[in-house]
């Protein structure tokens, strides 16, 4: 990439034949769909609620400005200018950085395995939403049909449907159990949908993205409007956004904010570089980076309001049931007339009885009923989607309709992200020419999807949910932070910041200002290095354990805390290290290859000198 206007030698001759987006809107929707994923809906609200409410937004937006947006701009700019996938980009900048691209490809493969498994669960729930009543609304009958299943009665209907009727989960990770054929069929269907959407690359995903990227916003808006009309919604939102500034003294809050921004924008995965490589060279990538990053963050806030308005309604319902149970005990114990104690009068009556007849009240073992306690039971991840939110849906009139909307929204939301993960795999493979040019692209895409499907079948075992947690916790976190560090250092110091700024000026017509140059050269590398060290220290201090669903556990329905066996611990370490080993491995291979070439050149020069002396 030269400073002067015009094509750069690094771009090569394949740029003109490279596919292009049909429109700028396709590209923006694809990037937004990739960035806005399931984490925006079920992780950001949880972090915001558990880390000081509105106070969490302070470290969140600081991380967005100093880490998220600068790195996002680097990926869009370098992909657009070089018009290659992640492997080709870093090999072009320096052959020694080729391992960064291969590492990104490896992590994208690992993430796609378990991410599409989550969509498998979503599809299963979506298919079960087309019935009234919903299958998780009541406990099933036992084998004798004389009562309900004991495991369901010991817990809740939504938990039983999730852990037993969906996952049929084993009591330990080492107990693999059998393949759950219904999940295997749903997994095959999900990969078939992904294949049909990505079969021709951006030519096919560009058409599908109009629906998959916009439909979640429509459903979110419907859920928000409905949620705000439900009783308890205001209390849920107050609980979510009430700032607790003392939490900012906890370093974990700042670490979670930085990592949430990082993973939310899908940085260092390779999808952003792949999407940008199909842009026209003279595209305003700076404006795109700002727009997509802000849309992503605003979507997280928007989703939080929709989610917690519904969770506030659920908490109000749970509070009402708790109060009704206590009121019934008081009426039966003290022979009050039926309906003589209302929910509003409960606190006054209880205070009076505690002062006059404390022994009789104490013997009733009344439940503690506080709205705050029920709001504290919010969860993140699969716990929010498949347990907490499904239970809230049961309380809403027309619950099957809301279940269909909710799970169809989750499915399209995750499908848009899958487009990016698959593009991060397929684009570098095409650029590297792993198959002859006469082999259709559809064959490579099909082979990639089939390989992912076969590798992901382990998640359909009874222990599959435990393995998904292992992959989610160890396959991406450290690797992506490390790759992002090499990306920004590679651009700022190996390729050269001045040279990079020249290219952006050629593409956008504007030279990057002081903010961009300082963040790329100093702030973002230091921040990423700090996050990596802090995250690594946190992992080393955390006991590798998991929480198992075990009906034989003494404290069931609480989950049983178990330590990973040694061989699982070894797999965790391998998942955390293997993708990163591409970086030193490729650099070492390049160094050895360069030394070998020098030695061959030296031998050839010696032979020529000897031949010349013989002629003389």
Coordinates of N, CA and C in Angstrom, one line a residue, residues 36 92 171 193 277 290 329 336 480 576 606:
X36 N -24.0 -7.7 16.3 CA -25.2 -7.8 17.2 C -25.6 -9.3 17.3
X92 N 0.3 -10.6 3.9 CA 0.7 -9.5 3.0 C 1.5 -8.5 3.8
X171 N -25.3 -36.4 34.8 CA -25.0 -35.8 36.1 C -23.5 -35.4 36.2
X193 N -29.6 -24.8 7.1 CA -30.0 -23.4 6.9 C -28.8 -22.5 6.7
X277 N -13.4 -6.9 2.9 CA -12.6 -7.2 1.7 C -13.5 -7.1 0.5
X290 N -17.5 3.8 13.0 CA -18.3 4.5 14.0 C -19.8 4.2 14.0
X329 N -51.6 -18.7 54.6 CA -51.1 -19.3 55.9 C -51.7 -18.5 57.1
X336 N -58.9 -15.9 60.0 CA -59.5 -14.7 59.5 C -60.5 -15.0 58.4
X480 N -8.5 -14.5 21.4 CA -8.9 -13.3 20.6 C -8.2 -12.1 21.1
X576 N -7.3 -23.3 25.1 CA -6.8 -22.0 25.4 C -5.5 -21.6 24.7
X606 N 28.7 -19.5 -4.3 CA 30.0 -20.2 -4.3 C 30.2 -21.0 -5.5

